[in-house]
Amino acid sequence: NYNNSNACNQAHPDCYWDLCYGGNYGDWYHCCRGGSFQNDNSYCEEVIPSSRFTFGNVTSNMMEINYLSESDIGGFQFTLTDNPDLISITDINGGVAEESDFTISFNDNTGIIIGFSFNGETIPAGNGLLTNIYYAYNSPGGTEVCIADVIVSDPDGQGLLTNGDCTQISGGLLGDLNNDGVLNIVDIVTLVNLIIQN
């Protein structure tokens, strides 16, 4: 609204209202001067940077979480869901999150995973491997695993537009006690040790 130009001026240093000449003598009107913020001379709009989390390589006990972000990342949170509920998170490590000195915590009951740096480090804008999630099957079968309820913050605590991803996995071979996808002597020895120790 050009009658409230101060609001536009405060939106961003490159966004302001101006008087523009329409081409005919005396034909002056208000227009938006905003560079990349300019939208058809009628209003200024600041586009919020976006980020996306997706699945990379998935094995019988590990899944890669990749990221693509237009802004540096100061922290992230998402929920790992599986429907039906067949898997449990056992560990999370590696990737650029670990390289950036991020502390990653997870709650297997809720599936919520959060990551941030106590030292104020950031994950640089771009794309790559965010982290690895290790998991184990509670029951055999197939399930849809999703990265849901994604929240990503830039280094200044401003939220980024985000979305997640889903993938199908199946496994949980009965008797495969070390979750390597193969039934062999290792599983038998593991089972014997469990019986003896119990």
PDB file of C-alpha atoms in Angstrom:
ATOM      1  CA  ASN A   1       0.000   0.000   0.000  1.00  0.00           C
ATOM      2  CA  TYR A   2       1.822   3.125  -1.170  1.00  0.00           C
ATOM      3  CA  ASN A   3      -0.131   5.247   1.345  1.00  0.00           C
ATOM      4  CA  ASN A   4       1.780   3.368   4.038  1.00  0.00           C
ATOM      5  CA  SER A   5       5.180   3.625   2.395  1.00  0.00           C
ATOM      6  CA  ASN A   6       7.083   3.594   5.669  1.00  0.00           C
ATOM      7  CA  ALA A   7       6.045  -0.028   6.237  1.00  0.00           C
ATOM      8  CA  CYS A   8       7.462  -0.917   2.857  1.00  0.00           C
ATOM      9  CA  ASN A   9      10.644   1.028   3.531  1.00  0.00           C
ATOM     10  CA  GLN A  10      11.216  -0.919   6.740  1.00  0.00           C
ATOM     11  CA  ALA A  11      10.704  -4.275   5.053  1.00  0.00           C
ATOM     12  CA  HIS A  12      14.174  -4.304   3.523  1.00  0.00           C
ATOM     13  CA  PRO A  13      16.815  -1.666   2.594  1.00  0.00           C
ATOM     14  CA  ASP A  14      16.331  -2.468  -1.111  1.00  0.00           C
ATOM     15  CA  CYS A  15      12.549  -2.144  -0.963  1.00  0.00           C
ATOM     16  CA  TYR A  16      10.925   1.306  -1.092  1.00  0.00           C
ATOM     17  CA  TRP A  17       8.136   3.245  -2.779  1.00  0.00           C
ATOM     18  CA  ASP A  18       8.960   5.905  -5.315  1.00  0.00           C
ATOM     19  CA  LEU A  19       7.267   8.253  -7.771  1.00  0.00           C
ATOM     20  CA  CYS A  20       7.558   6.871 -11.272  1.00  0.00           C
ATOM     21  CA  TYR A  21       6.842   8.567 -14.575  1.00  0.00           C
ATOM     22  CA  GLY A  22       4.253   6.756 -16.622  1.00  0.00           C
ATOM     23  CA  GLY A  23       5.326   8.050 -20.011  1.00  0.00           C
ATOM     24  CA  ASN A  24       2.698  10.768 -20.525  1.00  0.00           C
ATOM     25  CA  TYR A  25       3.234  14.345 -19.417  1.00  0.00           C
ATOM     26  CA  GLY A  26       2.161  14.702 -15.814  1.00  0.00           C
ATOM     27  CA  ASP A  27       1.421  11.006 -15.484  1.00  0.00           C
ATOM     28  CA  TRP A  28       3.212  10.270 -12.217  1.00  0.00           C
ATOM     29  CA  TYR A  29       2.275   7.396  -9.944  1.00  0.00           C
ATOM     30  CA  HIS A  30       3.631   5.454  -6.989  1.00  0.00           C
ATOM     31  CA  CYS A  31       5.600   2.365  -7.835  1.00  0.00           C
ATOM     32  CA  CYS A  32       7.737  -0.151  -6.018  1.00  0.00           C
ATOM     33  CA  ARG A  33      11.515  -0.010  -6.281  1.00  0.00           C
ATOM     34  CA  GLY A  34      12.788  -3.241  -4.887  1.00  0.00           C
ATOM     35  CA  GLY A  35      15.241  -4.997  -7.167  1.00  0.00           C
ATOM     36  CA  SER A  36      14.692  -8.679  -6.516  1.00  0.00           C
ATOM     37  CA  PHE A  37      11.929  -7.710  -4.075  1.00  0.00           C
ATOM     38  CA  GLN A  38       9.978  -5.860  -6.760  1.00  0.00           C
ATOM     39  CA  ASN A  39       6.827  -7.531  -7.973  1.00  0.00           C
ATOM     40  CA  ASP A  40       5.158  -5.926 -11.042  1.00  0.00           C
ATOM     41  CA  ASN A  41       5.615  -2.380  -9.648  1.00  0.00           C
ATOM     42  CA  SER A  42       2.734  -2.916  -7.222  1.00  0.00           C
ATOM     43  CA  TYR A  43       4.280  -4.297  -4.069  1.00  0.00           C
ATOM     44  CA  CYS A  44       7.549  -5.428  -2.499  1.00  0.00           C
ATOM     45  CA  GLU A  45       7.814  -8.966  -1.253  1.00  0.00           C
ATOM     46  CA  GLU A  46      10.749 -10.492   0.564  1.00  0.00           C
ATOM     47  CA  VAL A  47      11.152 -14.146  -0.323  1.00  0.00           C
ATOM     48  CA  ILE A  48      12.008 -16.281   2.710  1.00  0.00           C
ATOM     49  CA  PRO A  49      14.918 -18.657   2.004  1.00  0.00           C
ATOM     50  CA  SER A  50      13.921 -22.300   1.880  1.00  0.00           C
ATOM     51  CA  SER A  51      15.415 -25.616   2.920  1.00  0.00           C
ATOM     52  CA  ARG A  52      14.570 -29.247   2.271  1.00  0.00           C
ATOM     53  CA  PHE A  53      15.459 -32.512   4.007  1.00  0.00           C
ATOM     54  CA  THR A  54      15.384 -35.735   1.977  1.00  0.00           C
ATOM     55  CA  PHE A  55      16.391 -39.355   2.326  1.00  0.00           C
ATOM     56  CA  GLY A  56      19.642 -40.465   0.720  1.00  0.00           C
ATOM     57  CA  ASN A  57      21.018 -43.998   0.766  1.00  0.00           C
ATOM     58  CA  VAL A  58      18.979 -46.366   2.962  1.00  0.00           C
ATOM     59  CA  THR A  59      20.324 -49.712   4.195  1.00  0.00           C
ATOM     60  CA  SER A  60      18.938 -52.373   6.532  1.00  0.00           C
ATOM     61  CA  ASN A  61      20.037 -50.392   9.609  1.00  0.00           C
ATOM     62  CA  MET A  62      20.976 -46.855   8.459  1.00  0.00           C
ATOM     63  CA  MET A  63      19.394 -44.011   6.503  1.00  0.00           C
ATOM     64  CA  GLU A  64      21.110 -40.899   5.190  1.00  0.00           C
ATOM     65  CA  ILE A  65      19.386 -37.554   5.698  1.00  0.00           C
ATOM     66  CA  ASN A  66      20.390 -35.041   3.024  1.00  0.00           C
ATOM     67  CA  TYR A  67      19.787 -31.312   3.083  1.00  0.00           C
ATOM     68  CA  LEU A  68      19.395 -28.502   0.567  1.00  0.00           C
ATOM     69  CA  SER A  69      19.283 -24.964   1.978  1.00  0.00           C
ATOM     70  CA  GLU A  70      19.432 -21.467   0.518  1.00  0.00           C
ATOM     71  CA  SER A  71      20.592 -20.120   3.893  1.00  0.00           C
ATOM     72  CA  ASP A  72      23.075 -21.120   6.567  1.00  0.00           C
ATOM     73  CA  ILE A  73      21.377 -23.328   9.159  1.00  0.00           C
ATOM     74  CA  GLY A  74      21.579 -22.412  12.839  1.00  0.00           C
ATOM     75  CA  GLY A  75      19.430 -25.308  14.048  1.00  0.00           C
ATOM     76  CA  PHE A  76      16.920 -27.896  12.913  1.00  0.00           C
ATOM     77  CA  GLN A  77      14.153 -30.088  14.256  1.00  0.00           C
ATOM     78  CA  PHE A  78      12.049 -32.786  12.627  1.00  0.00           C
ATOM     79  CA  THR A  79      10.090 -35.896  13.495  1.00  0.00           C
ATOM     80  CA  LEU A  80      10.987 -39.265  12.011  1.00  0.00           C
ATOM     81  CA  THR A  81       7.758 -41.241  11.672  1.00  0.00           C
ATOM     82  CA  ASP A  82       7.154 -44.811  10.511  1.00  0.00           C
ATOM     83  CA  ASN A  83       3.732 -46.192   9.667  1.00  0.00           C
ATOM     84  CA  PRO A  84       3.220 -48.891  10.766  1.00  0.00           C
ATOM     85  CA  ASP A  85       5.531 -48.464  13.769  1.00  0.00           C
ATOM     86  CA  LEU A  86       8.243 -51.070  13.109  1.00  0.00           C
ATOM     87  CA  ILE A  87      11.596 -49.397  13.767  1.00  0.00           C
ATOM     88  CA  SER A  88      13.465 -47.713  16.623  1.00  0.00           C
ATOM     89  CA  ILE A  89      16.217 -45.101  16.361  1.00  0.00           C
ATOM     90  CA  THR A  90      19.450 -46.398  17.886  1.00  0.00           C
ATOM     91  CA  ASP A  91      21.956 -43.641  17.048  1.00  0.00           C
ATOM     92  CA  ILE A  92      22.523 -40.494  14.974  1.00  0.00           C
ATOM     93  CA  ASN A  93      25.919 -39.261  13.813  1.00  0.00           C
ATOM     94  CA  GLY A  94      28.100 -38.153  10.918  1.00  0.00           C
ATOM     95  CA  GLY A  95      27.497 -35.745   8.087  1.00  0.00           C
ATOM     96  CA  VAL A  96      27.904 -31.998   7.978  1.00  0.00           C
ATOM     97  CA  ALA A  97      25.996 -31.647  11.262  1.00  0.00           C
ATOM     98  CA  GLU A  98      28.798 -33.448  13.100  1.00  0.00           C
ATOM     99  CA  GLU A  99      31.475 -31.581  11.130  1.00  0.00           C
ATOM    100  CA  SER A 100      29.794 -28.297  12.150  1.00  0.00           C
ATOM    101  CA  ASP A 101      29.976 -29.226  15.849  1.00  0.00           C
ATOM    102  CA  PHE A 102      26.214 -29.697  16.128  1.00  0.00           C
ATOM    103  CA  THR A 103      24.811 -31.603  19.093  1.00  0.00           C
ATOM    104  CA  ILE A 104      22.062 -33.937  17.890  1.00  0.00           C
ATOM    105  CA  SER A 105      19.508 -35.372  20.294  1.00  0.00           C
ATOM    106  CA  PHE A 106      16.648 -37.738  19.633  1.00  0.00           C
ATOM    107  CA  ASN A 107      13.694 -39.231  21.453  1.00  0.00           C
ATOM    108  CA  ASP A 108      12.785 -42.640  20.075  1.00  0.00           C
ATOM    109  CA  ASN A 109       9.332 -42.569  21.695  1.00  0.00           C
ATOM    110  CA  THR A 110       8.279 -39.380  19.894  1.00  0.00           C
ATOM    111  CA  GLY A 111      10.667 -39.606  16.920  1.00  0.00           C
ATOM    112  CA  ILE A 112      11.699 -35.976  17.460  1.00  0.00           C
ATOM    113  CA  ILE A 113      15.259 -35.135  16.381  1.00  0.00           C
ATOM    114  CA  ILE A 114      16.893 -31.765  17.101  1.00  0.00           C
ATOM    115  CA  GLY A 115      20.300 -30.395  16.167  1.00  0.00           C
ATOM    116  CA  PHE A 116      22.142 -27.180  17.049  1.00  0.00           C
ATOM    117  CA  SER A 117      25.553 -25.966  18.178  1.00  0.00           C
ATOM    118  CA  PHE A 118      26.292 -24.830  21.714  1.00  0.00           C
ATOM    119  CA  ASN A 119      29.160 -22.780  20.217  1.00  0.00           C
ATOM    120  CA  GLY A 120      27.015 -20.962  17.656  1.00  0.00           C
ATOM    121  CA  GLU A 121      28.421 -22.865  14.672  1.00  0.00           C
ATOM    122  CA  THR A 122      26.275 -23.126  11.542  1.00  0.00           C
ATOM    123  CA  ILE A 123      25.733 -25.539   8.688  1.00  0.00           C
ATOM    124  CA  PRO A 124      26.658 -23.688   5.485  1.00  0.00           C
ATOM    125  CA  ALA A 125      24.088 -23.019   2.793  1.00  0.00           C
ATOM    126  CA  GLY A 126      24.193 -25.584   0.006  1.00  0.00           C
ATOM    127  CA  ASN A 127      23.509 -29.280  -0.065  1.00  0.00           C
ATOM    128  CA  GLY A 128      24.972 -32.544   1.165  1.00  0.00           C
ATOM    129  CA  LEU A 129      24.725 -35.203   3.841  1.00  0.00           C
ATOM    130  CA  LEU A 130      23.155 -33.718   6.970  1.00  0.00           C
ATOM    131  CA  THR A 131      23.516 -36.801   9.195  1.00  0.00           C
ATOM    132  CA  ASN A 132      23.021 -40.577   9.405  1.00  0.00           C
ATOM    133  CA  ILE A 133      20.197 -42.164  11.380  1.00  0.00           C
ATOM    134  CA  TYR A 134      20.807 -45.710  12.616  1.00  0.00           C
ATOM    135  CA  TYR A 135      17.815 -47.855  13.405  1.00  0.00           C
ATOM    136  CA  ALA A 136      16.693 -51.386  14.298  1.00  0.00           C
ATOM    137  CA  TYR A 137      13.523 -53.292  13.499  1.00  0.00           C
ATOM    138  CA  ASN A 138      11.165 -54.093  16.363  1.00  0.00           C
ATOM    139  CA  SER A 139       9.054 -56.254  14.055  1.00  0.00           C
ATOM    140  CA  PRO A 140       9.594 -57.523  10.511  1.00  0.00           C
ATOM    141  CA  GLY A 141       7.708 -55.976   7.618  1.00  0.00           C
ATOM    142  CA  GLY A 142       7.410 -52.918   5.440  1.00  0.00           C
ATOM    143  CA  THR A 143       6.808 -49.369   6.618  1.00  0.00           C
ATOM    144  CA  GLU A 144       6.676 -45.828   5.269  1.00  0.00           C
ATOM    145  CA  VAL A 145       9.274 -43.627   6.958  1.00  0.00           C
ATOM    146  CA  CYS A 146       8.823 -39.846   6.762  1.00  0.00           C
ATOM    147  CA  ILE A 147      10.720 -36.710   7.740  1.00  0.00           C
ATOM    148  CA  ALA A 148       7.805 -34.695   9.127  1.00  0.00           C
ATOM    149  CA  ASP A 149       7.137 -31.471  11.040  1.00  0.00           C
ATOM    150  CA  VAL A 150      10.413 -29.963   9.814  1.00  0.00           C
ATOM    151  CA  ILE A 151      11.530 -26.723  11.470  1.00  0.00           C
ATOM    152  CA  VAL A 152      14.757 -25.053  10.327  1.00  0.00           C
ATOM    153  CA  SER A 153      16.260 -21.835  11.697  1.00  0.00           C
ATOM    154  CA  ASP A 154      18.840 -19.547  10.172  1.00  0.00           C
ATOM    155  CA  PRO A 155      21.722 -18.297  12.392  1.00  0.00           C
ATOM    156  CA  ASP A 156      19.602 -15.304  13.519  1.00  0.00           C
ATOM    157  CA  GLY A 157      16.727 -17.445  14.754  1.00  0.00           C
ATOM    158  CA  GLN A 158      14.507 -16.775  11.724  1.00  0.00           C
ATOM    159  CA  GLY A 159      12.503 -19.718  10.403  1.00  0.00           C
ATOM    160  CA  LEU A 160      13.053 -20.992   6.873  1.00  0.00           C
ATOM    161  CA  LEU A 161      10.408 -22.412   4.558  1.00  0.00           C
ATOM    162  CA  THR A 162      10.869 -26.165   4.809  1.00  0.00           C
ATOM    163  CA  ASN A 163       9.544 -29.525   3.754  1.00  0.00           C
ATOM    164  CA  GLY A 164      10.470 -33.147   4.291  1.00  0.00           C
ATOM    165  CA  ASP A 165      10.361 -36.460   2.475  1.00  0.00           C
ATOM    166  CA  CYS A 166       9.066 -40.038   2.710  1.00  0.00           C
ATOM    167  CA  THR A 167      10.452 -43.429   1.687  1.00  0.00           C
ATOM    168  CA  GLN A 168       9.428 -47.073   1.908  1.00  0.00           C
ATOM    169  CA  ILE A 169      11.623 -49.592   3.742  1.00  0.00           C
ATOM    170  CA  SER A 170      11.198 -53.256   4.606  1.00  0.00           C
ATOM    171  CA  GLY A 171      13.212 -55.732   6.592  1.00  0.00           C
ATOM    172  CA  GLY A 172      13.509 -57.109  10.036  1.00  0.00           C
ATOM    173  CA  LEU A 173      14.415 -60.661   9.034  1.00  0.00           C
ATOM    174  CA  LEU A 174      13.424 -62.958  11.872  1.00  0.00           C
ATOM    175  CA  GLY A 175      16.518 -64.284  13.622  1.00  0.00           C
ATOM    176  CA  ASP A 176      18.789 -61.589  12.156  1.00  0.00           C
ATOM    177  CA  LEU A 177      20.033 -60.443  15.558  1.00  0.00           C
ATOM    178  CA  ASN A 178      22.780 -58.136  14.284  1.00  0.00           C
ATOM    179  CA  ASN A 179      20.545 -56.535  11.614  1.00  0.00           C
ATOM    180  CA  ASP A 180      22.933 -57.167   8.726  1.00  0.00           C
ATOM    181  CA  GLY A 181      20.199 -58.658   6.523  1.00  0.00           C
ATOM    182  CA  VAL A 182      21.745 -62.153   6.568  1.00  0.00           C
ATOM    183  CA  LEU A 183      21.059 -65.216   8.700  1.00  0.00           C
ATOM    184  CA  ASN A 184      24.385 -66.899   9.501  1.00  0.00           C
ATOM    185  CA  ILE A 185      26.634 -68.210  12.276  1.00  0.00           C
ATOM    186  CA  VAL A 186      27.052 -64.715  13.757  1.00  0.00           C
ATOM    187  CA  ASP A 187      23.341 -64.665  14.624  1.00  0.00           C
ATOM    188  CA  ILE A 188      23.564 -68.141  16.199  1.00  0.00           C
ATOM    189  CA  VAL A 189      26.546 -67.202  18.375  1.00  0.00           C
ATOM    190  CA  THR A 190      24.782 -63.968  19.384  1.00  0.00           C
ATOM    191  CA  LEU A 191      21.671 -65.926  20.358  1.00  0.00           C
ATOM    192  CA  VAL A 192      23.673 -68.473  22.374  1.00  0.00           C
ATOM    193  CA  ASN A 193      25.434 -65.624  24.233  1.00  0.00           C
ATOM    194  CA  LEU A 194      22.085 -64.000  25.002  1.00  0.00           C
ATOM    195  CA  ILE A 195      20.762 -67.281  26.434  1.00  0.00           C
ATOM    196  CA  ILE A 196      23.876 -67.913  28.530  1.00  0.00           C
ATOM    197  CA  GLN A 197      23.973 -64.345  29.876  1.00  0.00           C
ATOM    198  CA  ASN A 198      20.301 -64.459  30.787  1.00  0.00           C
TER     199      ASN A 198
END
